[in-house]
mmCIF file of C-alpha atoms and ligand atoms in Angstrom:
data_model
loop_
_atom_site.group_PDB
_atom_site.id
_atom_site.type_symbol
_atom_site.label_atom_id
_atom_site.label_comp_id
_atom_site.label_asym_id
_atom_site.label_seq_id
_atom_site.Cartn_x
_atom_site.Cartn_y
_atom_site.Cartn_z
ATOM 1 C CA UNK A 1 93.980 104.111 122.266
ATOM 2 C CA UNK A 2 96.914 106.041 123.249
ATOM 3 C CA UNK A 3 95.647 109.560 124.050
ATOM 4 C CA UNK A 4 97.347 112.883 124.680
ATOM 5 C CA UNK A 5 95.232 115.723 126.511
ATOM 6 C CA UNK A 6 95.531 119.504 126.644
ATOM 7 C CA UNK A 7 99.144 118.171 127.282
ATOM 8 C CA UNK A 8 101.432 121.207 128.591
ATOM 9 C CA UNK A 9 105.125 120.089 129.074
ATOM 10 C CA UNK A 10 107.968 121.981 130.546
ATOM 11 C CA UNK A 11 111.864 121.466 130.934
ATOM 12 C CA UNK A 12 115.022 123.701 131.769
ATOM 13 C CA UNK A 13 112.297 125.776 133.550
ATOM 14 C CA UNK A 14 110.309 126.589 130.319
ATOM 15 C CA UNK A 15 107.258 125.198 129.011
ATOM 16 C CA UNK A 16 107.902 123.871 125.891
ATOM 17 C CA UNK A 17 104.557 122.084 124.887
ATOM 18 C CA UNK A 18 101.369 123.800 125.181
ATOM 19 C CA UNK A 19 97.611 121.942 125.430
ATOM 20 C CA UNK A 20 98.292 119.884 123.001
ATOM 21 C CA UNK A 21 96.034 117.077 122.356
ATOM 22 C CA UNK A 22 96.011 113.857 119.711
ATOM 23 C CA UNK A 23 94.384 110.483 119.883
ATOM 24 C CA UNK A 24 96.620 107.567 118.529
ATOM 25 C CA UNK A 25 94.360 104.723 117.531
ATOM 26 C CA UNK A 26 95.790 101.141 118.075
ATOM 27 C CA UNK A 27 95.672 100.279 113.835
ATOM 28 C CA UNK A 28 97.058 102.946 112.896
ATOM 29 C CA UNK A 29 99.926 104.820 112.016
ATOM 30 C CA UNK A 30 100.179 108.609 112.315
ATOM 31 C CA UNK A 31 103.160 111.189 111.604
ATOM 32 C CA UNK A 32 104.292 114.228 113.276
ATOM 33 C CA UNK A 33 105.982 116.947 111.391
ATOM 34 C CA UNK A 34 107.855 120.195 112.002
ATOM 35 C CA UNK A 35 111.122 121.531 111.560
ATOM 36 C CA UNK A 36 113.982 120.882 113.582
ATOM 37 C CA UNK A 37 113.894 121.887 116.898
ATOM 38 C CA UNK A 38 110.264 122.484 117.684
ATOM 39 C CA UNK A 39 110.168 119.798 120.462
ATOM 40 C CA UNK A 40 109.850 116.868 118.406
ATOM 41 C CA UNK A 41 111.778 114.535 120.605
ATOM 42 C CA UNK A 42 110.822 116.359 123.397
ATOM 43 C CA UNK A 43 107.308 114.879 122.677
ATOM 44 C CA UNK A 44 108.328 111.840 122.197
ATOM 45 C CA UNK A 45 110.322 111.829 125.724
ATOM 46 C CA UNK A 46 107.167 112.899 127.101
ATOM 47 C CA UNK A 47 105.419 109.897 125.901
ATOM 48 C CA UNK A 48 107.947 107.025 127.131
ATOM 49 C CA UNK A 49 108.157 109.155 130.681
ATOM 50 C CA UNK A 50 111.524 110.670 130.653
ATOM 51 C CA UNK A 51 111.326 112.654 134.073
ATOM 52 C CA UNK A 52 113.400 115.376 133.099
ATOM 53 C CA UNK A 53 109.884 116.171 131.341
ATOM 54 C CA UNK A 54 107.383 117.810 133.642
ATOM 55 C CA UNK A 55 103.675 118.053 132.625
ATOM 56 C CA UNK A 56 102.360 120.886 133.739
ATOM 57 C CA UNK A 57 98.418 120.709 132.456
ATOM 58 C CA UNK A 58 96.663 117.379 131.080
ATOM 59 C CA UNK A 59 97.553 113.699 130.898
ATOM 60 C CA UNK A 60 98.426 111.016 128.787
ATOM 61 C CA UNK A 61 96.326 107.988 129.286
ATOM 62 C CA UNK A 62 96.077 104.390 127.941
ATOM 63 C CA UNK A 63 92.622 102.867 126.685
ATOM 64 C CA UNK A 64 91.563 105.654 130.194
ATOM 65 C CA UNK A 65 94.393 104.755 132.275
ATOM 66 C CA UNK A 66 96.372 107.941 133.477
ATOM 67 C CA UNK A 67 100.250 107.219 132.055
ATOM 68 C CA UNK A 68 101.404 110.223 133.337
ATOM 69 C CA UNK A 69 102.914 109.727 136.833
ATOM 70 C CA UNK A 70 104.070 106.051 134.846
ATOM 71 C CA UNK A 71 107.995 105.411 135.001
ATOM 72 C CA UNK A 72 109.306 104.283 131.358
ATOM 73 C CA UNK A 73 109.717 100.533 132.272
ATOM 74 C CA UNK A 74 105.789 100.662 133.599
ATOM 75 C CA UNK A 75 105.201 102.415 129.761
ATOM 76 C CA UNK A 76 107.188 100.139 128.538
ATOM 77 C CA UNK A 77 105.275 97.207 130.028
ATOM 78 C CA UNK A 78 101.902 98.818 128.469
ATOM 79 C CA UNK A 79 103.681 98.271 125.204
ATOM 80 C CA UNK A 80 104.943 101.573 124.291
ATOM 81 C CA UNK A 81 108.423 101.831 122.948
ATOM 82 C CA UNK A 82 110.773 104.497 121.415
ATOM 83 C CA UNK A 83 113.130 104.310 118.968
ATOM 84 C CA UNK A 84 115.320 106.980 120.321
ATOM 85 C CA UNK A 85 116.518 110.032 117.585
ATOM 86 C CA UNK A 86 120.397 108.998 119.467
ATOM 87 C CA UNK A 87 120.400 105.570 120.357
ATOM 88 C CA UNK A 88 122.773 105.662 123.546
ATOM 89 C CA UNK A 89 125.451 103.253 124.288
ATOM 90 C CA UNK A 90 125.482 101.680 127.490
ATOM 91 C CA UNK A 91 128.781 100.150 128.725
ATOM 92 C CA UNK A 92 129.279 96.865 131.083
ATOM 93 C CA UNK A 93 125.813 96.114 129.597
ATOM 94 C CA UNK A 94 125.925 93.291 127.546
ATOM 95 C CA UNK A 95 123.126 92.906 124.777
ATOM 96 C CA UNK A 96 122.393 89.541 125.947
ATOM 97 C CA UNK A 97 121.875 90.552 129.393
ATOM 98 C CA UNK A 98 119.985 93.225 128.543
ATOM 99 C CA UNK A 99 117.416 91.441 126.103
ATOM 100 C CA UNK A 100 117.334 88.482 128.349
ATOM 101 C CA UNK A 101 115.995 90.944 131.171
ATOM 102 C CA UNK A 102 113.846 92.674 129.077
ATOM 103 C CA UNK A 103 112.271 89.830 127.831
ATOM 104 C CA UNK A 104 112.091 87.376 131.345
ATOM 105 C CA UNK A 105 110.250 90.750 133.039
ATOM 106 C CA UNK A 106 107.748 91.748 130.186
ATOM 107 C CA UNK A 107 106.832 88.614 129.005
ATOM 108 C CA UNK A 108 108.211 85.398 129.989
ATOM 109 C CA UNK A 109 110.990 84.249 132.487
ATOM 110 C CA UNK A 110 113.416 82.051 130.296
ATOM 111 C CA UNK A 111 116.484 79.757 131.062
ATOM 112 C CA UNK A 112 119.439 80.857 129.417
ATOM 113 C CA UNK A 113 119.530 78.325 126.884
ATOM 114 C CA UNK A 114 115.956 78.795 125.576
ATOM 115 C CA UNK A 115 116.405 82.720 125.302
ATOM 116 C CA UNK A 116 119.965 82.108 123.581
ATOM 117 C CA UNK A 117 117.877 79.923 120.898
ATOM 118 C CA UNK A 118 114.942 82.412 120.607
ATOM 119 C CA UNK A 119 117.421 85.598 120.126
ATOM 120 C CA UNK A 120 119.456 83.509 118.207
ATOM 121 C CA UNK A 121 116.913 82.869 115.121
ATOM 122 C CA UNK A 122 115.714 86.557 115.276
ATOM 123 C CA UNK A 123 119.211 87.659 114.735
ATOM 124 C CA UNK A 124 119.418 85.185 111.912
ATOM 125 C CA UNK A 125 116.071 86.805 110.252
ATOM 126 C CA UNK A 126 117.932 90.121 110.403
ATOM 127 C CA UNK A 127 121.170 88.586 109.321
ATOM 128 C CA UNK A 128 122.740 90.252 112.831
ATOM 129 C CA UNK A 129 126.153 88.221 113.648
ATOM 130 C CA UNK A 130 125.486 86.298 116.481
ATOM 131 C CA UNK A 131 128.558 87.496 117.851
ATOM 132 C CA UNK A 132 126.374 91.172 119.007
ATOM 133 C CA UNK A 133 125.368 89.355 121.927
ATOM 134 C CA UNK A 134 128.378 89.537 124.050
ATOM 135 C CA UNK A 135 129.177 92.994 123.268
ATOM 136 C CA UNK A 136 127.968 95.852 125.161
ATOM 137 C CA UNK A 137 124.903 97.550 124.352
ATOM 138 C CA UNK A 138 125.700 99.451 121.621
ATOM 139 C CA UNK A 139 129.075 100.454 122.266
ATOM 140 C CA UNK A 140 131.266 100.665 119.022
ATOM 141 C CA UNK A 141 127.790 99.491 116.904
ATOM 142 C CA UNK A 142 127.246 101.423 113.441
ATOM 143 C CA UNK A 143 123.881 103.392 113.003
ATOM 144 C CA UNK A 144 122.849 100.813 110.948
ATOM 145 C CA UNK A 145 123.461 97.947 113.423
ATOM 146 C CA UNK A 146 121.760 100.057 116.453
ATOM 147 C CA UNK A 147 118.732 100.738 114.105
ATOM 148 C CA UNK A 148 118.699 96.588 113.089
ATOM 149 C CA UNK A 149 119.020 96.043 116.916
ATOM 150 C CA UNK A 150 115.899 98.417 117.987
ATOM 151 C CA UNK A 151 113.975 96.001 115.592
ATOM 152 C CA UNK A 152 115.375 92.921 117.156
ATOM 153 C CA UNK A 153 113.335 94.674 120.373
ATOM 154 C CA UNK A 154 110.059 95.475 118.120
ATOM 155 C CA UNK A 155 110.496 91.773 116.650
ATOM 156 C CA UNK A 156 110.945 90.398 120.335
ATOM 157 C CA UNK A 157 108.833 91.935 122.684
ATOM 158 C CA UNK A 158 106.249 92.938 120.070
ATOM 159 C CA UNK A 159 104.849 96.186 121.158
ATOM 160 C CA UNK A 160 101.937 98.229 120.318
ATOM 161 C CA UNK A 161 102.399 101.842 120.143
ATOM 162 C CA UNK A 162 105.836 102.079 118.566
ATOM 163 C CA UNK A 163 107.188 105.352 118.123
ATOM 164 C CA UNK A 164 110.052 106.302 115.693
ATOM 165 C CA UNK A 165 111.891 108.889 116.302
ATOM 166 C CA UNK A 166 113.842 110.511 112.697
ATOM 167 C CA UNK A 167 115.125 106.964 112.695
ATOM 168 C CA UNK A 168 115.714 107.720 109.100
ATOM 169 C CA UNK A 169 118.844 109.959 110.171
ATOM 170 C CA UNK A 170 122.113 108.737 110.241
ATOM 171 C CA UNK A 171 121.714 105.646 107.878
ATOM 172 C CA UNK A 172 122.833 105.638 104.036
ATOM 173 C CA UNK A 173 120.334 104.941 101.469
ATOM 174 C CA UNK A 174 120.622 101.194 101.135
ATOM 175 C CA UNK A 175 120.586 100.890 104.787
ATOM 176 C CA UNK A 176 117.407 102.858 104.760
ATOM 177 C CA UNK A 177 115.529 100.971 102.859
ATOM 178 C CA UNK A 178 116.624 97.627 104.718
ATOM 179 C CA UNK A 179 115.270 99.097 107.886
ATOM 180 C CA UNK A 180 111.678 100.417 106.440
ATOM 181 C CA UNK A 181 111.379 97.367 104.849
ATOM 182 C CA UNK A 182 111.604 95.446 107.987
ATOM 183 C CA UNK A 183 109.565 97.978 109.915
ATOM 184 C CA UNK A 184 106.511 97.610 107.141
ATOM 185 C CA UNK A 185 107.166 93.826 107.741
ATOM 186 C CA UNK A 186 106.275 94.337 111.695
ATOM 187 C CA UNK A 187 103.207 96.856 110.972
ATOM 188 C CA UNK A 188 100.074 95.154 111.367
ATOM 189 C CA UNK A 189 96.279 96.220 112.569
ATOM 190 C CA UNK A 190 97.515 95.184 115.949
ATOM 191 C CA UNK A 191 100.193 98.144 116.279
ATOM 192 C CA UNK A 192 100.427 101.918 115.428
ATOM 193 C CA UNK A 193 103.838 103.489 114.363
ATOM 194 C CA UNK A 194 104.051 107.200 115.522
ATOM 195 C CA UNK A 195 106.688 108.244 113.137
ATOM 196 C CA UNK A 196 108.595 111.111 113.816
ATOM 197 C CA UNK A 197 110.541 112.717 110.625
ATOM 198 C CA UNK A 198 110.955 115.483 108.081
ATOM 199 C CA UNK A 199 112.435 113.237 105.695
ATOM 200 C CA UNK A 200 109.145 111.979 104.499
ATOM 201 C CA UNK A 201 110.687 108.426 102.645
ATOM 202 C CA UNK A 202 109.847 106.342 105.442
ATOM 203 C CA UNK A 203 106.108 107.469 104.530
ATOM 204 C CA UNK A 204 106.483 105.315 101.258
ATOM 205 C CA UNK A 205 107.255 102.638 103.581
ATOM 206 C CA UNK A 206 104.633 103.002 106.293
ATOM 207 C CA UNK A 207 101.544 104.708 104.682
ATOM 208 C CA UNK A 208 99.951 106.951 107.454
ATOM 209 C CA UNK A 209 96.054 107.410 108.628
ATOM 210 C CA UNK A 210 96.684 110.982 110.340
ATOM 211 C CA UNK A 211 99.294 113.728 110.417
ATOM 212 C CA UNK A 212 100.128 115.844 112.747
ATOM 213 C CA UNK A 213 101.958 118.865 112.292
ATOM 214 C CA UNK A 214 103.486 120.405 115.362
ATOM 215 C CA UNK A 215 104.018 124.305 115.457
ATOM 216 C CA UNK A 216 106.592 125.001 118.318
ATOM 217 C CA UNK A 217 103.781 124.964 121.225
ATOM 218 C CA UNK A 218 100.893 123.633 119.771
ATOM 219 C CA UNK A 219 99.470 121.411 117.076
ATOM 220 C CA UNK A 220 98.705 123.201 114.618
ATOM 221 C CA UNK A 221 96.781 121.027 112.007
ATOM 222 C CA UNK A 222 95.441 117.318 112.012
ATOM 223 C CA UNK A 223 95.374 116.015 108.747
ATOM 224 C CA UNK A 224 95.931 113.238 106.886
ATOM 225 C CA UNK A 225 97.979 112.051 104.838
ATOM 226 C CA UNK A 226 97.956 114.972 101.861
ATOM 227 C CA UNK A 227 99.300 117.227 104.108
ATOM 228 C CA UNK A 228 102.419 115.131 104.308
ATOM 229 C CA UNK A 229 102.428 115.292 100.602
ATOM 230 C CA UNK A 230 102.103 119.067 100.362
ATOM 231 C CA UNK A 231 104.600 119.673 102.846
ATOM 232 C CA UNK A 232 107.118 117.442 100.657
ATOM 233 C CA UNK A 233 106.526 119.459 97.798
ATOM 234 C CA UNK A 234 105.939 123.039 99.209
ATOM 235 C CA UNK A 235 107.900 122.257 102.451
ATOM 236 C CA UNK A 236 107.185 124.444 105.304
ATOM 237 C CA UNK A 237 106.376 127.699 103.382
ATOM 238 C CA UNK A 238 102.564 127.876 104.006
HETATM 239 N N1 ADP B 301 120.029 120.489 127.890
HETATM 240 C C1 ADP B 301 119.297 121.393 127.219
HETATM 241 N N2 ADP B 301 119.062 122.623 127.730
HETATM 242 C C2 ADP B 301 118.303 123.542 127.068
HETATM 243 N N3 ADP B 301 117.731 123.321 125.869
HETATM 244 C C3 ADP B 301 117.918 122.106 125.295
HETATM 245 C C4 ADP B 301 118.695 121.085 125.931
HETATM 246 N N4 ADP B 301 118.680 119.972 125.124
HETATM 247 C C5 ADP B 301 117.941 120.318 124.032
HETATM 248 N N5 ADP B 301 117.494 121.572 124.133
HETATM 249 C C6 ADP B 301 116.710 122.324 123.135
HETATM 250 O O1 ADP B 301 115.430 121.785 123.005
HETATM 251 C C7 ADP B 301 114.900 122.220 121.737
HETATM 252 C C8 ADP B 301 113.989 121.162 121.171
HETATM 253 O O2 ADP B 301 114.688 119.960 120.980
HETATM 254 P P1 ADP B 301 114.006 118.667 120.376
HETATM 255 O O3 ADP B 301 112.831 118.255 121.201
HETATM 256 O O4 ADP B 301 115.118 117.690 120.251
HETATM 257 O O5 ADP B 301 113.497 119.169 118.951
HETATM 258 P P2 ADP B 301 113.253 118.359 117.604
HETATM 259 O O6 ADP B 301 113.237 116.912 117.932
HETATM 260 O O7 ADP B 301 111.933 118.866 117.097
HETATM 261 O O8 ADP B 301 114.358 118.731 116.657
HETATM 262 C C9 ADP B 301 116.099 122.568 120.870
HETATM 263 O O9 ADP B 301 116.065 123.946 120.599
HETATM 264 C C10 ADP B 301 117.279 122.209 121.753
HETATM 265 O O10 ADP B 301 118.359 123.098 121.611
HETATM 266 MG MG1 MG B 302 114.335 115.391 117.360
#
């Protein structure tokens, strides 16, 4: 279980999170909701271990394990994994070199030509030209390839706590659907998606056990998944 505890969080010397506590069970998927700009992301920084997020009170541990002094790639190695809001592009990265290494340090070490043959056929499954691999990481790569590519990484490295960050932004409405189908195709009882939004459509895609509705500093109601529903209709008026 992936827990956060009387979790206080401040950056750009203010606090911007305050005692805030959840439980995210491995199994099952939750949602947090609020409107734009009350620290969403921030939260979800938090979580992966961004350090230009400072907790001030509380932890975040793993089945009791303290995350919080944790650099991302240690997170990362637990199985957590983001699917930033802004996927970045990284130049003189190349995709291949970048999987690869991803891959040969959290789960395997691989010669070139049996991780060329295992990316390979999960680019083929996501009908991804083959041709991604040489390019830099995400450099000059549509929304909708980026998105397709952060799968690739779920579909690879398989990891257990995945959280998704308004990745229903920035793609069109086919596109949309091609990526929550493919994400309800990776959902199993052996992963939780913390899904990020105020879109709500992804919900018809990946039902959720709990939400969570964040108020600014705190959270402000647990609930499941009605509340998503009445916020849809009603939306944040009370
Ligand atoms: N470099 C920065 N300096 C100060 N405030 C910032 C900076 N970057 C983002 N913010 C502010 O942080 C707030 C919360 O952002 P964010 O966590 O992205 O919210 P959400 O994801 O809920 O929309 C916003 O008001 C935003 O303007
Ligand atoms: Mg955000």
């Amino acid at each position: 279980m992936l827990s956060i505890k009387n979790l206080s969080v401040s950056v750009w010397e203010k606090e911007i999170l305050n005692q805030i506590s959840c439980d995210f069970e491995l199994g099952k998927n939750y949602c947090i909701l609020w409107k734009n700009g009350s620290w969403k992301s921030s939260l979800a920084m938090t979580l992966m271990g961004n350090p230009k997020y400072k907790i001030t009170n509380g932890e975040i541990t793993l089945d009791w394990e303290n995350l919080s002094d944790l650099s991302p790639d240690k997170r990362a190695k637990l199985w957590i994994f983001l699917a930033f809001q802004n996927i970045p592009e990284i130049s003189w990265v190349k995709l291949f070199e970048f999987l690869k290494w991803v891959y040969d340090n959290a789960i395997k070490t691989t010669t070139f030509m049996e991780f060329k043959k295992l990316i390979e056929s999960i680019l083929d499954e996501l009908q991804l030209s083959k041709d991604f691999l040489w390019r830099d990481l995400n450099v000059g790569f549509s929304w909708w390839e980026r998105r397709k590519l952060e799968i690739l990484q779920m579909k690879l490295l398989n990891p257990k706590y995945i959280i998704l960050d308004e990745i229903d932004s920035w793609l069109d409405v086919d596109a949309f659907k091609v990526v929550a189908e493919m994400l309800k195709s990776i959902s199993t009882d052996q992963n939780s998606f913390i899904i990020i939004t105020h879109i709500f459509t992804i919900l018809d895609y990946l039902p959720v056990d709990e939400t969570i509705v964040l108020n600014h500093w705190k959270v402000e109601e647990k609930w499941w998944w009605e509340i998503a529903q009445r916020i849809k209709e009603n939306w944040f008026k009370k």
